[in-house]
Amino acid sequence: MSYHILHIADYGCKLTKERGLLVCRKDNSVLGKIALEDLRAVVLLNETVSISGAIMSTLADYDALIIHCKNFKPVGITIPNNRTYDARVVLNQCAGNKNLNTAIWRRLLLAKVQNNVSCLNRIGVKNFRLAEMAKLQISEINEAWCAKEYWKHYFPALGEYGQRRNPTDENSPINIYLNYGYGIMGGIIHRSIIVAGLNYLLGVNHKTYYKNTPLVYDLIEPFRAFVDFALYKYITSIDVPNIRAWAIYFGRFLKEFRVKKSTRSIKLIDASDVICESLANVYRNKKADNLWVPLLN
């Protein structure tokens, strides 16, 4: 099955359903239809979209999520109910085995740094210091140093000299675009965590506190460089970038970009399901060695 991310960008749209299809209408005209079972996510890019409780429950029944945005900034998600497929997965995750969680986090962190190196290479920036850090023992990697080294080379490549990663910087288009991409990626991972029977409130490194989802924050780390690379591709392919066009571009990138898994490749949008299924098996067997992570090779 080919899963899709549907973006609703026009103001004043209304979503209805008929005969297994999600229908988008505006001013009494049908803008498009798509099979409900083919949807992975529906992204509401503005607050004027009309959507009923029946539509929301139907999408949840199909394991699709709804990402709600305000001024193109993801502010919330509607997700399916949590479920448990194997009690061992939940119980072992809840046990909070420190050694196991540390081993999982180290693999995620190493993949993040490796993907940062690959992203810089792909956009034409050679950083031997970061590349050497990625070759160290996992326990020797300095995450804060790697982030600082990465961002001071990434932002200039996109034309924002002297900028750094600051999620609250409303004057930096790059930071705004990254916020959107990470928000969408995080929502998709959130869904995958639930579908795999994991608890998103129990992280392996990020701590649980008010209104956060630590396991989502953990698992998104290897994916961030994919968002960064997609943004570079978008910025360099258009004369006048804008957030609406970036939203559509990134949705297409998730469906079209592929990552290697063993002897085959999978879509990036499917990689979130694969890593979560892999993590469920890690908790099931209490072994972190076989955790699969996506690499931007």
PDB file of C-alpha atoms in Angstrom:
ATOM      1  CA  MET A   1       0.000   0.000   0.000  1.00  0.00           C
ATOM      2  CA  SER A   2       1.210   3.495  -0.841  1.00  0.00           C
ATOM      3  CA  TYR A   3       0.648   5.815   2.103  1.00  0.00           C
ATOM      4  CA  HIS A   4       0.178   9.536   1.637  1.00  0.00           C
ATOM      5  CA  ILE A   5       0.453  12.749   3.632  1.00  0.00           C
ATOM      6  CA  LEU A   6      -2.390  15.106   2.765  1.00  0.00           C
ATOM      7  CA  HIS A   7      -1.792  18.835   3.235  1.00  0.00           C
ATOM      8  CA  ILE A   8      -4.820  21.131   3.445  1.00  0.00           C
ATOM      9  CA  ALA A   9      -3.448  24.590   2.706  1.00  0.00           C
ATOM     10  CA  ASP A  10      -6.429  26.530   1.345  1.00  0.00           C
ATOM     11  CA  TYR A  11      -8.486  28.617   3.746  1.00  0.00           C
ATOM     12  CA  GLY A  12     -12.131  27.691   4.303  1.00  0.00           C
ATOM     13  CA  CYS A  13     -11.927  24.035   3.251  1.00  0.00           C
ATOM     14  CA  LYS A  14     -14.327  21.419   4.586  1.00  0.00           C
ATOM     15  CA  LEU A  15     -13.460  17.713   4.938  1.00  0.00           C
ATOM     16  CA  THR A  16     -16.180  15.092   4.516  1.00  0.00           C
ATOM     17  CA  LYS A  17     -16.248  11.396   3.664  1.00  0.00           C
ATOM     18  CA  GLU A  18     -18.126   9.346   1.143  1.00  0.00           C
ATOM     19  CA  ARG A  19     -17.773   5.673   0.169  1.00  0.00           C
ATOM     20  CA  GLY A  20     -14.382   5.222   1.825  1.00  0.00           C
ATOM     21  CA  LEU A  21     -12.966   8.482   0.466  1.00  0.00           C
ATOM     22  CA  LEU A  22     -11.894  11.653   2.230  1.00  0.00           C
ATOM     23  CA  VAL A  23     -13.294  14.579   0.275  1.00  0.00           C
ATOM     24  CA  CYS A  24     -12.038  18.167   0.424  1.00  0.00           C
ATOM     25  CA  ARG A  25     -14.559  20.856  -0.540  1.00  0.00           C
ATOM     26  CA  LYS A  26     -14.398  24.618  -0.800  1.00  0.00           C
ATOM     27  CA  ASP A  27     -17.127  27.013  -1.975  1.00  0.00           C
ATOM     28  CA  ASN A  28     -19.325  24.060  -3.032  1.00  0.00           C
ATOM     29  CA  SER A  29     -16.571  22.697  -5.265  1.00  0.00           C
ATOM     30  CA  VAL A  30     -14.660  19.444  -4.750  1.00  0.00           C
ATOM     31  CA  LEU A  31     -10.900  20.117  -4.611  1.00  0.00           C
ATOM     32  CA  GLY A  32      -9.890  16.466  -4.335  1.00  0.00           C
ATOM     33  CA  LYS A  33     -10.581  12.981  -3.033  1.00  0.00           C
ATOM     34  CA  ILE A  34      -8.336  10.286  -1.547  1.00  0.00           C
ATOM     35  CA  ALA A  35      -8.952   6.815  -0.112  1.00  0.00           C
ATOM     36  CA  LEU A  36      -9.056   6.942   3.691  1.00  0.00           C
ATOM     37  CA  GLU A  37      -7.088   3.714   3.991  1.00  0.00           C
ATOM     38  CA  ASP A  38      -4.220   5.265   1.994  1.00  0.00           C
ATOM     39  CA  LEU A  39      -3.668   8.134   4.431  1.00  0.00           C
ATOM     40  CA  ARG A  40      -0.784   8.199   6.870  1.00  0.00           C
ATOM     41  CA  ALA A  41      -1.383  11.779   8.000  1.00  0.00           C
ATOM     42  CA  VAL A  42      -3.575  14.810   7.337  1.00  0.00           C
ATOM     43  CA  VAL A  43      -1.851  18.154   7.918  1.00  0.00           C
ATOM     44  CA  LEU A  44      -4.180  21.107   8.538  1.00  0.00           C
ATOM     45  CA  LEU A  45      -1.968  24.074   7.699  1.00  0.00           C
ATOM     46  CA  ASN A  46      -4.404  26.682   8.987  1.00  0.00           C
ATOM     47  CA  GLU A  47      -7.179  27.026  11.545  1.00  0.00           C
ATOM     48  CA  THR A  48     -10.052  27.569   9.136  1.00  0.00           C
ATOM     49  CA  VAL A  49     -10.437  23.963   7.970  1.00  0.00           C
ATOM     50  CA  SER A  50     -13.778  22.447   8.972  1.00  0.00           C
ATOM     51  CA  ILE A  51     -13.475  18.832  10.135  1.00  0.00           C
ATOM     52  CA  SER A  52     -16.099  16.773  11.977  1.00  0.00           C
ATOM     53  CA  GLY A  53     -15.737  14.332  14.824  1.00  0.00           C
ATOM     54  CA  ALA A  54     -16.791  11.567  12.435  1.00  0.00           C
ATOM     55  CA  ILE A  55     -13.851  12.325  10.140  1.00  0.00           C
ATOM     56  CA  MET A  56     -11.430  12.455  13.066  1.00  0.00           C
ATOM     57  CA  SER A  57     -12.586   9.103  14.474  1.00  0.00           C
ATOM     58  CA  THR A  58     -12.479   7.483  11.022  1.00  0.00           C
ATOM     59  CA  LEU A  59      -8.914   8.636  10.439  1.00  0.00           C
ATOM     60  CA  ALA A  60      -7.922   7.346  13.886  1.00  0.00           C
ATOM     61  CA  ASP A  61      -9.564   4.011  13.051  1.00  0.00           C
ATOM     62  CA  TYR A  62      -7.293   3.787  10.001  1.00  0.00           C
ATOM     63  CA  ASP A  63      -4.241   4.604  12.178  1.00  0.00           C
ATOM     64  CA  ALA A  64      -3.810   7.966  10.478  1.00  0.00           C
ATOM     65  CA  LEU A  65      -3.002  11.101  12.425  1.00  0.00           C
ATOM     66  CA  ILE A  66      -4.089  14.700  12.114  1.00  0.00           C
ATOM     67  CA  ILE A  67      -1.462  17.412  12.587  1.00  0.00           C
ATOM     68  CA  HIS A  68      -2.931  20.774  13.547  1.00  0.00           C
ATOM     69  CA  CYS A  69      -0.996  23.916  12.599  1.00  0.00           C
ATOM     70  CA  LYS A  70      -1.297  27.574  13.512  1.00  0.00           C
ATOM     71  CA  ASN A  71       0.420  29.940  11.086  1.00  0.00           C
ATOM     72  CA  PHE A  72       2.111  26.878   9.571  1.00  0.00           C
ATOM     73  CA  LYS A  73       3.549  25.861  12.922  1.00  0.00           C
ATOM     74  CA  PRO A  74       2.527  22.404  14.234  1.00  0.00           C
ATOM     75  CA  VAL A  75       0.755  22.966  17.543  1.00  0.00           C
ATOM     76  CA  GLY A  76      -0.955  19.629  18.196  1.00  0.00           C
ATOM     77  CA  ILE A  77      -1.827  16.194  16.885  1.00  0.00           C
ATOM     78  CA  THR A  78      -4.808  13.865  16.944  1.00  0.00           C
ATOM     79  CA  ILE A  79      -3.581  10.291  17.169  1.00  0.00           C
ATOM     80  CA  PRO A  80      -5.058   6.763  17.456  1.00  0.00           C
ATOM     81  CA  ASN A  81      -5.453   5.119  20.850  1.00  0.00           C
ATOM     82  CA  ASN A  82      -2.479   3.440  22.480  1.00  0.00           C
ATOM     83  CA  ARG A  83      -2.424  -0.314  22.100  1.00  0.00           C
ATOM     84  CA  THR A  84      -0.439  -3.259  23.402  1.00  0.00           C
ATOM     85  CA  TYR A  85       0.556  -6.167  21.179  1.00  0.00           C
ATOM     86  CA  ASP A  86       3.050  -7.884  23.477  1.00  0.00           C
ATOM     87  CA  ALA A  87       3.009  -7.346  27.242  1.00  0.00           C
ATOM     88  CA  ARG A  88       6.779  -7.955  27.383  1.00  0.00           C
ATOM     89  CA  VAL A  89       7.414  -4.850  25.274  1.00  0.00           C
ATOM     90  CA  VAL A  90       5.408  -2.578  27.571  1.00  0.00           C
ATOM     91  CA  LEU A  91       6.626  -4.131  30.810  1.00  0.00           C
ATOM     92  CA  ASN A  92      10.273  -4.056  29.779  1.00  0.00           C
ATOM     93  CA  GLN A  93       9.946  -0.470  28.596  1.00  0.00           C
ATOM     94  CA  CYS A  94       8.293   0.530  31.878  1.00  0.00           C
ATOM     95  CA  ALA A  95      11.017  -1.225  33.862  1.00  0.00           C
ATOM     96  CA  GLY A  96      13.404   1.543  32.797  1.00  0.00           C
ATOM     97  CA  ASN A  97      16.488  -0.672  32.461  1.00  0.00           C
ATOM     98  CA  LYS A  98      19.198   1.989  32.599  1.00  0.00           C
ATOM     99  CA  ASN A  99      21.854  -0.068  30.801  1.00  0.00           C
ATOM    100  CA  LEU A 100      19.451  -1.015  28.012  1.00  0.00           C
ATOM    101  CA  ASN A 101      18.192   2.552  27.571  1.00  0.00           C
ATOM    102  CA  THR A 102      21.751   3.883  27.531  1.00  0.00           C
ATOM    103  CA  ALA A 103      22.694   1.388  24.819  1.00  0.00           C
ATOM    104  CA  ILE A 104      19.646   2.400  22.766  1.00  0.00           C
ATOM    105  CA  TRP A 105      20.410   6.094  23.147  1.00  0.00           C
ATOM    106  CA  ARG A 106      24.036   5.677  22.125  1.00  0.00           C
ATOM    107  CA  ARG A 107      22.966   4.032  18.879  1.00  0.00           C
ATOM    108  CA  LEU A 108      20.475   6.831  18.203  1.00  0.00           C
ATOM    109  CA  LEU A 109      23.056   9.501  18.993  1.00  0.00           C
ATOM    110  CA  LEU A 110      25.718   7.909  16.798  1.00  0.00           C
ATOM    111  CA  ALA A 111      23.248   7.741  13.904  1.00  0.00           C
ATOM    112  CA  LYS A 112      22.377  11.409  14.460  1.00  0.00           C
ATOM    113  CA  VAL A 113      26.029  12.492  14.227  1.00  0.00           C
ATOM    114  CA  GLN A 114      26.702  10.250  11.228  1.00  0.00           C
ATOM    115  CA  ASN A 115      23.655  11.679   9.465  1.00  0.00           C
ATOM    116  CA  ASN A 116      24.787  15.216  10.251  1.00  0.00           C
ATOM    117  CA  VAL A 117      28.114  14.451   8.561  1.00  0.00           C
ATOM    118  CA  SER A 118      26.291  12.939   5.579  1.00  0.00           C
ATOM    119  CA  CYS A 119      23.994  15.954   5.312  1.00  0.00           C
ATOM    120  CA  LEU A 120      26.915  18.383   5.218  1.00  0.00           C
ATOM    121  CA  ASN A 121      28.651  16.218   2.620  1.00  0.00           C
ATOM    122  CA  ARG A 122      25.513  16.152   0.464  1.00  0.00           C
ATOM    123  CA  ILE A 123      25.190  19.939   0.514  1.00  0.00           C
ATOM    124  CA  GLY A 124      28.845  20.390  -0.392  1.00  0.00           C
ATOM    125  CA  VAL A 125      30.322  21.167   3.030  1.00  0.00           C
ATOM    126  CA  LYS A 126      33.300  19.113   4.204  1.00  0.00           C
ATOM    127  CA  ASN A 127      33.736  19.051   7.970  1.00  0.00           C
ATOM    128  CA  PHE A 128      36.575  16.763   8.951  1.00  0.00           C
ATOM    129  CA  ARG A 129      36.292  17.590  12.668  1.00  0.00           C
ATOM    130  CA  LEU A 130      32.689  16.376  12.822  1.00  0.00           C
ATOM    131  CA  ALA A 131      33.528  13.372  10.651  1.00  0.00           C
ATOM    132  CA  GLU A 132      36.303  12.386  13.042  1.00  0.00           C
ATOM    133  CA  MET A 133      33.937  12.723  16.014  1.00  0.00           C
ATOM    134  CA  ALA A 134      31.534  10.302  14.298  1.00  0.00           C
ATOM    135  CA  LYS A 135      34.321   7.697  14.223  1.00  0.00           C
ATOM    136  CA  LEU A 136      34.916   7.760  17.977  1.00  0.00           C
ATOM    137  CA  GLN A 137      33.594   5.285  20.485  1.00  0.00           C
ATOM    138  CA  ILE A 138      29.930   6.011  21.092  1.00  0.00           C
ATOM    139  CA  SER A 139      30.572   6.859  24.750  1.00  0.00           C
ATOM    140  CA  GLU A 140      33.114   9.527  23.708  1.00  0.00           C
ATOM    141  CA  ILE A 141      30.776  11.542  21.463  1.00  0.00           C
ATOM    142  CA  ASN A 142      30.076  15.047  22.752  1.00  0.00           C
ATOM    143  CA  GLU A 143      26.519  15.810  21.594  1.00  0.00           C
ATOM    144  CA  ALA A 144      26.625  19.538  22.406  1.00  0.00           C
ATOM    145  CA  TRP A 145      29.930  20.051  20.566  1.00  0.00           C
ATOM    146  CA  CYS A 146      28.648  18.118  17.543  1.00  0.00           C
ATOM    147  CA  ALA A 147      25.495  20.238  17.378  1.00  0.00           C
ATOM    148  CA  LYS A 148      27.450  23.486  17.574  1.00  0.00           C
ATOM    149  CA  GLU A 149      29.909  22.329  14.918  1.00  0.00           C
ATOM    150  CA  TYR A 150      27.103  21.172  12.637  1.00  0.00           C
ATOM    151  CA  TRP A 151      24.924  24.265  12.799  1.00  0.00           C
ATOM    152  CA  LYS A 152      27.735  26.766  12.266  1.00  0.00           C
ATOM    153  CA  HIS A 153      28.370  25.104   8.896  1.00  0.00           C
ATOM    154  CA  TYR A 154      24.776  24.274   7.956  1.00  0.00           C
ATOM    155  CA  PHE A 155      23.217  27.740   8.237  1.00  0.00           C
ATOM    156  CA  PRO A 156      25.797  29.520   6.011  1.00  0.00           C
ATOM    157  CA  ALA A 157      25.202  26.867   3.336  1.00  0.00           C
ATOM    158  CA  LEU A 158      21.584  28.076   3.220  1.00  0.00           C
ATOM    159  CA  GLY A 159      22.515  31.755   3.213  1.00  0.00           C
ATOM    160  CA  GLU A 160      21.964  32.657   6.879  1.00  0.00           C
ATOM    161  CA  TYR A 161      25.406  33.690   8.049  1.00  0.00           C
ATOM    162  CA  GLY A 162      25.917  34.048  11.760  1.00  0.00           C
ATOM    163  CA  GLN A 163      22.702  32.149  12.503  1.00  0.00           C
ATOM    164  CA  ARG A 164      22.334  29.114  14.714  1.00  0.00           C
ATOM    165  CA  ARG A 165      19.618  26.644  15.548  1.00  0.00           C
ATOM    166  CA  ASN A 166      17.127  28.533  17.688  1.00  0.00           C
ATOM    167  CA  PRO A 167      13.539  27.211  17.596  1.00  0.00           C
ATOM    168  CA  THR A 168      12.150  30.488  18.958  1.00  0.00           C
ATOM    169  CA  ASP A 169      13.865  32.792  16.429  1.00  0.00           C
ATOM    170  CA  GLU A 170      10.959  34.237  14.426  1.00  0.00           C
ATOM    171  CA  ASN A 171      13.362  36.339  12.337  1.00  0.00           C
ATOM    172  CA  SER A 172      15.146  33.343  10.853  1.00  0.00           C
ATOM    173  CA  PRO A 173      13.285  31.683   7.949  1.00  0.00           C
ATOM    174  CA  ILE A 174      15.551  28.634   8.206  1.00  0.00           C
ATOM    175  CA  ASN A 175      14.666  28.095  11.867  1.00  0.00           C
ATOM    176  CA  ILE A 176      10.964  28.517  11.050  1.00  0.00           C
ATOM    177  CA  TYR A 177      11.154  26.009   8.201  1.00  0.00           C
ATOM    178  CA  LEU A 178      13.066  23.539  10.363  1.00  0.00           C
ATOM    179  CA  ASN A 179      10.457  23.876  13.122  1.00  0.00           C
ATOM    180  CA  TYR A 180       7.783  22.858  10.640  1.00  0.00           C
ATOM    181  CA  GLY A 181       9.755  19.912   9.265  1.00  0.00           C
ATOM    182  CA  TYR A 182      10.642  18.588  12.714  1.00  0.00           C
ATOM    183  CA  GLY A 183       7.031  19.029  13.815  1.00  0.00           C
ATOM    184  CA  ILE A 184       5.718  16.915  10.938  1.00  0.00           C
ATOM    185  CA  MET A 185       8.450  14.313  11.369  1.00  0.00           C
ATOM    186  CA  GLY A 186       7.757  14.141  15.096  1.00  0.00           C
ATOM    187  CA  GLY A 187       4.045  13.640  14.485  1.00  0.00           C
ATOM    188  CA  ILE A 188       4.696  10.732  12.127  1.00  0.00           C
ATOM    189  CA  ILE A 189       7.076   9.139  14.636  1.00  0.00           C
ATOM    190  CA  HIS A 190       4.483   9.663  17.390  1.00  0.00           C
ATOM    191  CA  ARG A 191       1.997   7.665  15.334  1.00  0.00           C
ATOM    192  CA  SER A 192       4.540   4.905  14.656  1.00  0.00           C
ATOM    193  CA  ILE A 193       5.323   4.591  18.374  1.00  0.00           C
ATOM    194  CA  ILE A 194       1.653   3.961  19.118  1.00  0.00           C
ATOM    195  CA  VAL A 195       1.207   1.513  16.238  1.00  0.00           C
ATOM    196  CA  ALA A 196       4.251  -0.464  17.461  1.00  0.00           C
ATOM    197  CA  GLY A 197       2.729  -0.795  20.944  1.00  0.00           C
ATOM    198  CA  LEU A 198       5.263   1.439  22.693  1.00  0.00           C
ATOM    199  CA  ASN A 199       4.610   4.167  25.273  1.00  0.00           C
ATOM    200  CA  TYR A 200       5.687   7.596  24.021  1.00  0.00           C
ATOM    201  CA  LEU A 201       5.826   8.977  27.591  1.00  0.00           C
ATOM    202  CA  LEU A 202       8.795   6.744  28.464  1.00  0.00           C
ATOM    203  CA  GLY A 203      12.007   7.948  26.830  1.00  0.00           C
ATOM    204  CA  VAL A 204      15.446   6.371  26.702  1.00  0.00           C
ATOM    205  CA  ASN A 205      17.342   9.648  27.228  1.00  0.00           C
ATOM    206  CA  HIS A 206      14.906  12.567  27.275  1.00  0.00           C
ATOM    207  CA  LYS A 207      13.111  12.903  30.586  1.00  0.00           C
ATOM    208  CA  THR A 208       9.382  12.916  31.234  1.00  0.00           C
ATOM    209  CA  TYR A 209       7.924  16.258  32.272  1.00  0.00           C
ATOM    210  CA  TYR A 210       4.814  18.367  31.732  1.00  0.00           C
ATOM    211  CA  LYS A 211       3.374  18.218  28.204  1.00  0.00           C
ATOM    212  CA  ASN A 212       6.244  16.418  26.506  1.00  0.00           C
ATOM    213  CA  THR A 213       6.703  13.154  24.623  1.00  0.00           C
ATOM    214  CA  PRO A 214      10.242  11.984  25.454  1.00  0.00           C
ATOM    215  CA  LEU A 215      10.327   8.863  23.277  1.00  0.00           C
ATOM    216  CA  VAL A 216       9.353  10.977  20.257  1.00  0.00           C
ATOM    217  CA  TYR A 217      12.235  13.344  21.069  1.00  0.00           C
ATOM    218  CA  ASP A 218      14.610  10.378  21.305  1.00  0.00           C
ATOM    219  CA  LEU A 219      13.590   8.682  18.074  1.00  0.00           C
ATOM    220  CA  ILE A 220      13.492  11.821  15.960  1.00  0.00           C
ATOM    221  CA  GLU A 221      17.222  12.434  16.427  1.00  0.00           C
ATOM    222  CA  PRO A 222      18.453  10.271  13.499  1.00  0.00           C
ATOM    223  CA  PHE A 223      15.726  11.800  11.301  1.00  0.00           C
ATOM    224  CA  ARG A 224      16.618  15.451  11.851  1.00  0.00           C
ATOM    225  CA  ALA A 225      19.355  15.461   9.221  1.00  0.00           C
ATOM    226  CA  PHE A 226      16.848  14.198   6.647  1.00  0.00           C
ATOM    227  CA  VAL A 227      14.699  17.264   7.360  1.00  0.00           C
ATOM    228  CA  ASP A 228      17.795  19.473   7.130  1.00  0.00           C
ATOM    229  CA  PHE A 229      18.770  17.948   3.786  1.00  0.00           C
ATOM    230  CA  ALA A 230      15.216  18.276   2.440  1.00  0.00           C
ATOM    231  CA  LEU A 231      15.211  21.962   3.395  1.00  0.00           C
ATOM    232  CA  TYR A 232      18.495  22.558   1.588  1.00  0.00           C
ATOM    233  CA  LYS A 233      17.096  20.833  -1.513  1.00  0.00           C
ATOM    234  CA  TYR A 234      13.988  23.008  -1.324  1.00  0.00           C
ATOM    235  CA  ILE A 235      15.793  26.308  -0.690  1.00  0.00           C
ATOM    236  CA  THR A 236      18.174  25.748  -3.599  1.00  0.00           C
ATOM    237  CA  SER A 237      15.391  24.746  -5.999  1.00  0.00           C
ATOM    238  CA  ILE A 238      13.177  27.830  -5.702  1.00  0.00           C
ATOM    239  CA  ASP A 239      13.715  31.555  -6.258  1.00  0.00           C
ATOM    240  CA  VAL A 240      11.495  32.855  -3.456  1.00  0.00           C
ATOM    241  CA  PRO A 241      10.987  30.290  -0.673  1.00  0.00           C
ATOM    242  CA  ASN A 242       7.779  30.372   1.349  1.00  0.00           C
ATOM    243  CA  ILE A 243       6.457  28.216   4.165  1.00  0.00           C
ATOM    244  CA  ARG A 244       3.406  26.945   2.260  1.00  0.00           C
ATOM    245  CA  ALA A 245       5.488  25.647  -0.647  1.00  0.00           C
ATOM    246  CA  TRP A 246       7.991  24.158   1.829  1.00  0.00           C
ATOM    247  CA  ALA A 247       5.179  22.269   3.565  1.00  0.00           C
ATOM    248  CA  ILE A 248       4.070  20.681   0.281  1.00  0.00           C
ATOM    249  CA  TYR A 249       7.658  19.959  -0.753  1.00  0.00           C
ATOM    250  CA  PHE A 250       8.490  18.223   2.511  1.00  0.00           C
ATOM    251  CA  GLY A 251       5.385  16.039   2.324  1.00  0.00           C
ATOM    252  CA  ARG A 252       6.483  14.888  -1.113  1.00  0.00           C
ATOM    253  CA  PHE A 253      10.067  14.365   0.106  1.00  0.00           C
ATOM    254  CA  LEU A 254       8.850  12.008   2.851  1.00  0.00           C
ATOM    255  CA  LYS A 255       7.152   9.838   0.230  1.00  0.00           C
ATOM    256  CA  GLU A 256       9.870   9.907  -2.411  1.00  0.00           C
ATOM    257  CA  PHE A 257      13.192   9.853  -0.534  1.00  0.00           C
ATOM    258  CA  ARG A 258      14.403   6.345   0.238  1.00  0.00           C
ATOM    259  CA  VAL A 259      16.757   4.940   2.873  1.00  0.00           C
ATOM    260  CA  LYS A 260      18.631   1.679   2.798  1.00  0.00           C
ATOM    261  CA  LYS A 261      17.524  -1.243   4.923  1.00  0.00           C
ATOM    262  CA  SER A 262      19.568  -4.392   4.501  1.00  0.00           C
ATOM    263  CA  THR A 263      19.569  -5.223   0.779  1.00  0.00           C
ATOM    264  CA  ARG A 264      16.578  -3.061  -0.122  1.00  0.00           C
ATOM    265  CA  SER A 265      15.395   0.501   0.299  1.00  0.00           C
ATOM    266  CA  ILE A 266      12.282   1.905   1.956  1.00  0.00           C
ATOM    267  CA  LYS A 267      10.498   5.242   1.822  1.00  0.00           C
ATOM    268  CA  LEU A 268      11.450   7.731   4.499  1.00  0.00           C
ATOM    269  CA  ILE A 269       7.817   7.913   5.597  1.00  0.00           C
ATOM    270  CA  ASP A 270       7.942   4.157   6.285  1.00  0.00           C
ATOM    271  CA  ALA A 271      11.257   4.356   8.132  1.00  0.00           C
ATOM    272  CA  SER A 272       9.490   5.669  11.241  1.00  0.00           C
ATOM    273  CA  ASP A 273       7.412   2.483  11.410  1.00  0.00           C
ATOM    274  CA  VAL A 274      10.496   0.329  10.902  1.00  0.00           C
ATOM    275  CA  ILE A 275      12.556   1.980  13.664  1.00  0.00           C
ATOM    276  CA  CYS A 276       9.641   1.725  16.101  1.00  0.00           C
ATOM    277  CA  GLU A 277       9.049  -1.936  15.277  1.00  0.00           C
ATOM    278  CA  SER A 278      12.773  -2.473  15.745  1.00  0.00           C
ATOM    279  CA  LEU A 279      12.682  -0.710  19.119  1.00  0.00           C
ATOM    280  CA  ALA A 280       9.741  -2.854  20.212  1.00  0.00           C
ATOM    281  CA  ASN A 281      11.842  -5.933  19.435  1.00  0.00           C
ATOM    282  CA  VAL A 282      14.732  -4.450  21.417  1.00  0.00           C
ATOM    283  CA  TYR A 283      12.510  -4.155  24.482  1.00  0.00           C
ATOM    284  CA  ARG A 284      10.976  -7.555  23.810  1.00  0.00           C
ATOM    285  CA  ASN A 285      14.389  -9.266  23.785  1.00  0.00           C
ATOM    286  CA  LYS A 286      16.271  -6.779  26.030  1.00  0.00           C
ATOM    287  CA  LYS A 287      19.040  -6.409  23.416  1.00  0.00           C
ATOM    288  CA  ALA A 288      19.947  -3.103  21.776  1.00  0.00           C
ATOM    289  CA  ASP A 289      22.358  -4.566  19.220  1.00  0.00           C
ATOM    290  CA  ASN A 290      19.684  -5.112  16.576  1.00  0.00           C
ATOM    291  CA  LEU A 291      18.123  -1.638  16.723  1.00  0.00           C
ATOM    292  CA  TRP A 292      17.696  -0.407  13.160  1.00  0.00           C
ATOM    293  CA  VAL A 293      18.300   3.291  12.486  1.00  0.00           C
ATOM    294  CA  PRO A 294      17.950   5.221   9.183  1.00  0.00           C
ATOM    295  CA  LEU A 295      21.221   6.481   7.726  1.00  0.00           C
ATOM    296  CA  LEU A 296      21.572   9.329   5.234  1.00  0.00           C
ATOM    297  CA  ASN A 297      24.168   7.550   3.117  1.00  0.00           C
TER     298      ASN A 297
END
